[in-house]
């Protein structure tokens, strides 16, 4: 566990999540940001329900949004002694989907700018879906993460390469 209970959005995340995400009747981004991180209690309740393991807490996650089915997007606090903005962004879906979608907040901003939400980055259920570049989110990424600019495919590939055992790690916690 990373010793932090800071539940304030970093400025870059707050700027990105203040913008609208257009689902566009299934042809857009399926992401509903929260106005703040879930509380420690809410996060623990969710993580225990998701895993079926009441011995766990949610201290290693900062949940900041969901898809339409209730899957959560969160920072995974796995890097000791690193600030929140340098922690990976993960998705834990309502149907058991898991994925590390970005290695840090800067990469996540470019993922959003490229027209992907956490669900779209973690799953491949909609083969005909085409992402649409989001100019407003690109402006946020340019403002806060100029040095991290990359394509959504590169963002996901780097995150997956850095954390190849995320799914196994989470599934080992399930009962």
PDB file of N, CA and C in Angstrom, residues 66-129:
ATOM      1  N   UNK A  66     -16.745   5.885 -13.990  1.00  0.00           N
ATOM      2  CA  UNK A  66     -17.300   4.580 -14.327  1.00  0.00           C
ATOM      3  C   UNK A  66     -17.800   4.576 -15.757  1.00  0.00           C
ATOM      4  N   UNK A  67     -17.996   3.378 -16.278  1.00  0.00           N
ATOM      5  CA  UNK A  67     -18.678   3.253 -17.563  1.00  0.00           C
ATOM      6  C   UNK A  67     -20.164   3.065 -17.284  1.00  0.00           C
ATOM      7  N   UNK A  68     -20.969   2.949 -18.331  1.00  0.00           N
ATOM      8  CA  UNK A  68     -22.417   2.853 -18.166  1.00  0.00           C
ATOM      9  C   UNK A  68     -22.893   1.624 -17.433  1.00  0.00           C
ATOM     10  N   UNK A  69     -22.094   0.557 -17.432  1.00  0.00           N
ATOM     11  CA  UNK A  69     -22.512  -0.668 -16.748  1.00  0.00           C
ATOM     12  C   UNK A  69     -22.022  -0.725 -15.304  1.00  0.00           C
ATOM     13  N   UNK A  70     -21.235   0.260 -14.888  1.00  0.00           N
ATOM     14  CA  UNK A  70     -20.765   0.297 -13.509  1.00  0.00           C
ATOM     15  C   UNK A  70     -19.331  -0.144 -13.310  1.00  0.00           C
ATOM     16  N   UNK A  71     -18.587  -0.390 -14.380  1.00  0.00           N
ATOM     17  CA  UNK A  71     -17.166  -0.675 -14.246  1.00  0.00           C
ATOM     18  C   UNK A  71     -16.427   0.592 -13.842  1.00  0.00           C
ATOM     19  N   UNK A  72     -15.401   0.467 -13.019  1.00  0.00           N
ATOM     20  CA  UNK A  72     -14.718   1.635 -12.469  1.00  0.00           C
ATOM     21  C   UNK A  72     -13.353   1.890 -13.085  1.00  0.00           C
ATOM     22  N   UNK A  73     -13.046   3.178 -13.234  1.00  0.00           N
ATOM     23  CA  UNK A  73     -11.713   3.648 -13.617  1.00  0.00           C
ATOM     24  C   UNK A  73     -11.057   4.197 -12.362  1.00  0.00           C
ATOM     25  N   UNK A  74      -9.776   3.850 -12.178  1.00  0.00           N
ATOM     26  CA  UNK A  74      -9.102   4.242 -10.941  1.00  0.00           C
ATOM     27  C   UNK A  74      -7.605   4.337 -11.146  1.00  0.00           C
ATOM     28  N   UNK A  75      -6.974   5.104 -10.279  1.00  0.00           N
ATOM     29  CA  UNK A  75      -5.530   5.007 -10.143  1.00  0.00           C
ATOM     30  C   UNK A  75      -5.255   3.785  -9.289  1.00  0.00           C
ATOM     31  N   UNK A  76      -4.257   3.016  -9.663  1.00  0.00           N
ATOM     32  CA  UNK A  76      -3.817   1.841  -8.900  1.00  0.00           C
ATOM     33  C   UNK A  76      -2.520   2.228  -8.216  1.00  0.00           C
ATOM     34  N   UNK A  77      -2.543   2.352  -6.915  1.00  0.00           N
ATOM     35  CA  UNK A  77      -1.384   2.828  -6.159  1.00  0.00           C
ATOM     36  C   UNK A  77      -0.405   1.683  -5.931  1.00  0.00           C
ATOM     37  N   UNK A  78       0.389   1.413  -6.945  1.00  0.00           N
ATOM     38  CA  UNK A  78       1.299   0.271  -6.930  1.00  0.00           C
ATOM     39  C   UNK A  78       2.764   0.704  -6.862  1.00  0.00           C
ATOM     40  N   UNK A  79       3.055   1.940  -7.181  1.00  0.00           N
ATOM     41  CA  UNK A  79       4.438   2.432  -7.185  1.00  0.00           C
ATOM     42  C   UNK A  79       4.735   3.118  -5.858  1.00  0.00           C
ATOM     43  N   UNK A  80       5.467   2.433  -4.967  1.00  0.00           N
ATOM     44  CA  UNK A  80       5.783   3.046  -3.665  1.00  0.00           C
ATOM     45  C   UNK A  80       6.537   4.363  -3.836  1.00  0.00           C
ATOM     46  N   UNK A  81       6.196   5.301  -2.981  1.00  0.00           N
ATOM     47  CA  UNK A  81       6.889   6.586  -2.916  1.00  0.00           C
ATOM     48  C   UNK A  81       6.772   7.421  -4.181  1.00  0.00           C
ATOM     49  N   UNK A  82       5.740   7.173  -4.987  1.00  0.00           N
ATOM     50  CA  UNK A  82       5.476   7.986  -6.167  1.00  0.00           C
ATOM     51  C   UNK A  82       4.149   8.712  -5.970  1.00  0.00           C
ATOM     52  N   UNK A  83       4.064   9.937  -6.453  1.00  0.00           N
ATOM     53  CA  UNK A  83       2.792  10.668  -6.321  1.00  0.00           C
ATOM     54  C   UNK A  83       1.698  10.034  -7.172  1.00  0.00           C
ATOM     55  N   UNK A  84       0.484  10.419  -6.878  1.00  0.00           N
ATOM     56  CA  UNK A  84      -0.683   9.884  -7.557  1.00  0.00           C
ATOM     57  C   UNK A  84      -0.580  10.021  -9.075  1.00  0.00           C
ATOM     58  N   UNK A  85      -0.083  11.136  -9.562  1.00  0.00           N
ATOM     59  CA  UNK A  85      -0.032  11.373 -11.011  1.00  0.00           C
ATOM     60  C   UNK A  85       0.928  10.421 -11.726  1.00  0.00           C
ATOM     61  N   UNK A  86       1.775   9.738 -10.986  1.00  0.00           N
ATOM     62  CA  UNK A  86       2.711   8.769 -11.577  1.00  0.00           C
ATOM     63  C   UNK A  86       2.274   7.322 -11.363  1.00  0.00           C
ATOM     64  N   UNK A  87       1.054   7.122 -10.897  1.00  0.00           N
ATOM     65  CA  UNK A  87       0.500   5.783 -10.709  1.00  0.00           C
ATOM     66  C   UNK A  87      -0.287   5.386 -11.965  1.00  0.00           C
ATOM     67  N   UNK A  88      -0.362   4.097 -12.272  1.00  0.00           N
ATOM     68  CA  UNK A  88      -1.114   3.670 -13.452  1.00  0.00           C
ATOM     69  C   UNK A  88      -2.628   3.836 -13.279  1.00  0.00           C
ATOM     70  N   UNK A  89      -3.297   3.994 -14.413  1.00  0.00           N
ATOM     71  CA  UNK A  89      -4.754   4.073 -14.453  1.00  0.00           C
ATOM     72  C   UNK A  89      -5.262   2.712 -14.916  1.00  0.00           C
ATOM     73  N   UNK A  90      -6.235   2.171 -14.178  1.00  0.00           N
ATOM     74  CA  UNK A  90      -6.763   0.841 -14.464  1.00  0.00           C
ATOM     75  C   UNK A  90      -8.274   0.892 -14.644  1.00  0.00           C
ATOM     76  N   UNK A  91      -8.786  -0.188 -15.226  1.00  0.00           N
ATOM     77  CA  UNK A  91     -10.223  -0.353 -15.377  1.00  0.00           C
ATOM     78  C   UNK A  91     -10.601  -1.711 -14.820  1.00  0.00           C
ATOM     79  N   UNK A  92     -11.639  -1.740 -13.989  1.00  0.00           N
ATOM     80  CA  UNK A  92     -12.192  -2.981 -13.445  1.00  0.00           C
ATOM     81  C   UNK A  92     -13.673  -2.987 -13.796  1.00  0.00           C
ATOM     82  N   UNK A  93     -14.024  -3.797 -14.790  1.00  0.00           N
ATOM     83  CA  UNK A  93     -15.359  -3.785 -15.347  1.00  0.00           C
ATOM     84  C   UNK A  93     -16.386  -4.537 -14.539  1.00  0.00           C
ATOM     85  N   UNK A  94     -17.641  -4.232 -14.806  1.00  0.00           N
ATOM     86  CA  UNK A  94     -18.751  -4.856 -14.099  1.00  0.00           C
ATOM     87  C   UNK A  94     -18.896  -6.335 -14.437  1.00  0.00           C
ATOM     88  N   UNK A  95     -18.304  -6.770 -15.532  1.00  0.00           N
ATOM     89  CA  UNK A  95     -18.372  -8.174 -15.938  1.00  0.00           C
ATOM     90  C   UNK A  95     -17.040  -8.884 -15.733  1.00  0.00           C
ATOM     91  N   UNK A  96     -16.179  -8.309 -14.899  1.00  0.00           N
ATOM     92  CA  UNK A  96     -14.901  -8.942 -14.594  1.00  0.00           C
ATOM     93  C   UNK A  96     -13.750  -8.530 -15.489  1.00  0.00           C
ATOM     94  N   UNK A  97     -13.972  -7.609 -16.415  1.00  0.00           N
ATOM     95  CA  UNK A  97     -12.885  -7.132 -17.266  1.00  0.00           C
ATOM     96  C   UNK A  97     -11.865  -6.378 -16.418  1.00  0.00           C
ATOM     97  N   UNK A  98     -10.609  -6.534 -16.769  1.00  0.00           N
ATOM     98  CA  UNK A  98      -9.557  -5.770 -16.103  1.00  0.00           C
ATOM     99  C   UNK A  98      -8.573  -5.274 -17.139  1.00  0.00           C
ATOM    100  N   UNK A  99      -7.924  -4.188 -16.831  1.00  0.00           N
ATOM    101  CA  UNK A  99      -6.878  -3.708 -17.720  1.00  0.00           C
ATOM    102  C   UNK A  99      -6.184  -2.501 -17.149  1.00  0.00           C
ATOM    103  N   UNK A 100      -4.878  -2.441 -17.371  1.00  0.00           N
ATOM    104  CA  UNK A 100      -4.117  -1.224 -17.096  1.00  0.00           C
ATOM    105  C   UNK A 100      -4.199  -0.434 -18.392  1.00  0.00           C
ATOM    106  N   UNK A 101      -4.806   0.739 -18.358  1.00  0.00           N
ATOM    107  CA  UNK A 101      -5.055   1.485 -19.583  1.00  0.00           C
ATOM    108  C   UNK A 101      -4.049   2.601 -19.837  1.00  0.00           C
ATOM    109  N   UNK A 102      -3.324   3.020 -18.806  1.00  0.00           N
ATOM    110  CA  UNK A 102      -2.297   4.052 -18.964  1.00  0.00           C
ATOM    111  C   UNK A 102      -1.295   3.925 -17.825  1.00  0.00           C
ATOM    112  N   UNK A 103      -0.046   4.181 -18.126  1.00  0.00           N
ATOM    113  CA  UNK A 103       1.001   4.014 -17.107  1.00  0.00           C
ATOM    114  C   UNK A 103       1.021   5.151 -16.089  1.00  0.00           C
ATOM    115  N   UNK A 104       0.387   6.279 -16.411  1.00  0.00           N
ATOM    116  CA  UNK A 104       0.319   7.413 -15.488  1.00  0.00           C
ATOM    117  C   UNK A 104      -0.720   8.407 -15.994  1.00  0.00           C
ATOM    118  N   UNK A 105      -0.904   9.493 -15.269  1.00  0.00           N
ATOM    119  CA  UNK A 105      -1.930  10.465 -15.627  1.00  0.00           C
ATOM    120  C   UNK A 105      -1.641  11.125 -16.970  1.00  0.00           C
ATOM    121  N   UNK A 106      -0.381  11.478 -17.239  1.00  0.00           N
ATOM    122  CA  UNK A 106      -0.058  12.107 -18.521  1.00  0.00           C
ATOM    123  C   UNK A 106      -0.459  11.236 -19.690  1.00  0.00           C
ATOM    124  N   UNK A 107      -0.136   9.963 -19.628  1.00  0.00           N
ATOM    125  CA  UNK A 107      -0.518   9.034 -20.695  1.00  0.00           C
ATOM    126  C   UNK A 107      -2.041   8.914 -20.779  1.00  0.00           C
ATOM    127  N   UNK A 108      -2.710   8.900 -19.631  1.00  0.00           N
ATOM    128  CA  UNK A 108      -4.171   8.808 -19.625  1.00  0.00           C
ATOM    129  C   UNK A 108      -4.799  10.008 -20.331  1.00  0.00           C
ATOM    130  N   UNK A 109      -4.237  11.186 -20.139  1.00  0.00           N
ATOM    131  CA  UNK A 109      -4.766  12.372 -20.815  1.00  0.00           C
ATOM    132  C   UNK A 109      -4.704  12.212 -22.332  1.00  0.00           C
ATOM    133  N   UNK A 110      -3.608  11.637 -22.839  1.00  0.00           N
ATOM    134  CA  UNK A 110      -3.483  11.420 -24.285  1.00  0.00           C
ATOM    135  C   UNK A 110      -4.413  10.310 -24.769  1.00  0.00           C
ATOM    136  N   UNK A 111      -4.679   9.339 -23.926  1.00  0.00           N
ATOM    137  CA  UNK A 111      -5.657   8.304 -24.267  1.00  0.00           C
ATOM    138  C   UNK A 111      -7.032   8.943 -24.471  1.00  0.00           C
ATOM    139  N   UNK A 112      -7.425   9.795 -23.529  1.00  0.00           N
ATOM    140  CA  UNK A 112      -8.709  10.497 -23.636  1.00  0.00           C
ATOM    141  C   UNK A 112      -8.737  11.390 -24.874  1.00  0.00           C
ATOM    142  N   UNK A 113      -7.654  12.105 -25.125  1.00  0.00           N
ATOM    143  CA  UNK A 113      -7.583  12.996 -26.285  1.00  0.00           C
ATOM    144  C   UNK A 113      -7.746  12.218 -27.592  1.00  0.00           C
ATOM    145  N   UNK A 114      -7.259  10.975 -27.595  1.00  0.00           N
ATOM    146  CA  UNK A 114      -7.367  10.135 -28.781  1.00  0.00           C
ATOM    147  C   UNK A 114      -8.737   9.524 -28.979  1.00  0.00           C
ATOM    148  N   UNK A 115      -9.673   9.833 -28.095  1.00  0.00           N
ATOM    149  CA  UNK A 115     -11.043   9.361 -28.269  1.00  0.00           C
ATOM    150  C   UNK A 115     -11.388   8.085 -27.538  1.00  0.00           C
ATOM    151  N   UNK A 116     -10.547   7.672 -26.608  1.00  0.00           N
ATOM    152  CA  UNK A 116     -10.787   6.459 -25.820  1.00  0.00           C
ATOM    153  C   UNK A 116     -11.123   6.821 -24.391  1.00  0.00           C
ATOM    154  N   UNK A 117     -12.005   6.027 -23.795  1.00  0.00           N
ATOM    155  CA  UNK A 117     -12.231   6.058 -22.369  1.00  0.00           C
ATOM    156  C   UNK A 117     -11.598   4.816 -21.776  1.00  0.00           C
ATOM    157  N   UNK A 118     -11.652   4.657 -20.461  1.00  0.00           N
ATOM    158  CA  UNK A 118     -11.064   3.468 -19.832  1.00  0.00           C
ATOM    159  C   UNK A 118     -11.659   2.155 -20.351  1.00  0.00           C
ATOM    160  N   UNK A 119     -12.981   2.097 -20.522  1.00  0.00           N
ATOM    161  CA  UNK A 119     -13.613   0.861 -21.006  1.00  0.00           C
ATOM    162  C   UNK A 119     -13.123   0.516 -22.410  1.00  0.00           C
ATOM    163  N   UNK A 120     -13.105   1.508 -23.291  1.00  0.00           N
ATOM    164  CA  UNK A 120     -12.686   1.262 -24.671  1.00  0.00           C
ATOM    165  C   UNK A 120     -11.231   0.807 -24.739  1.00  0.00           C
ATOM    166  N   UNK A 121     -10.393   1.331 -23.858  1.00  0.00           N
ATOM    167  CA  UNK A 121      -8.974   0.954 -23.849  1.00  0.00           C
ATOM    168  C   UNK A 121      -8.749  -0.443 -23.286  1.00  0.00           C
ATOM    169  N   UNK A 122      -9.618  -0.860 -22.361  1.00  0.00           N
ATOM    170  CA  UNK A 122      -9.414  -2.147 -21.680  1.00  0.00           C
ATOM    171  C   UNK A 122     -10.098  -3.316 -22.372  1.00  0.00           C
ATOM    172  N   UNK A 123     -11.038  -3.042 -23.269  1.00  0.00           N
ATOM    173  CA  UNK A 123     -11.807  -4.124 -23.874  1.00  0.00           C
ATOM    174  C   UNK A 123     -11.777  -4.026 -25.396  1.00  0.00           C
ATOM    175  N   UNK A 124     -12.179  -5.079 -26.028  1.00  0.00           N
ATOM    176  CA  UNK A 124     -12.286  -5.074 -27.493  1.00  0.00           C
ATOM    177  C   UNK A 124     -13.635  -5.640 -27.919  1.00  0.00           C
ATOM    178  N   UNK A 125     -14.678  -5.318 -27.153  1.00  0.00           N
ATOM    179  CA  UNK A 125     -16.001  -5.871 -27.408  1.00  0.00           C
ATOM    180  C   UNK A 125     -16.702  -5.280 -28.625  1.00  0.00           C
ATOM    181  N   UNK A 126     -16.312  -4.104 -29.031  1.00  0.00           N
ATOM    182  CA  UNK A 126     -16.980  -3.424 -30.139  1.00  0.00           C
ATOM    183  C   UNK A 126     -16.012  -3.284 -31.310  1.00  0.00           C
ATOM    184  N   UNK A 127     -15.845  -4.337 -32.134  1.00  0.00           N
ATOM    185  CA  UNK A 127     -14.852  -4.287 -33.203  1.00  0.00           C
ATOM    186  C   UNK A 127     -15.116  -3.219 -34.262  1.00  0.00           C
ATOM    187  N   UNK A 128     -16.360  -2.771 -34.407  1.00  0.00           N
ATOM    188  CA  UNK A 128     -16.679  -1.756 -35.409  1.00  0.00           C
ATOM    189  C   UNK A 128     -16.591  -0.332 -34.869  1.00  0.00           C
ATOM    190  N   UNK A 129     -16.304  -0.196 -33.585  1.00  0.00           N
ATOM    191  CA  UNK A 129     -16.223   1.129 -32.970  1.00  0.00           C
ATOM    192  C   UNK A 129     -14.969   1.855 -33.457  1.00  0.00           C
TER     193      UNK A 129
END
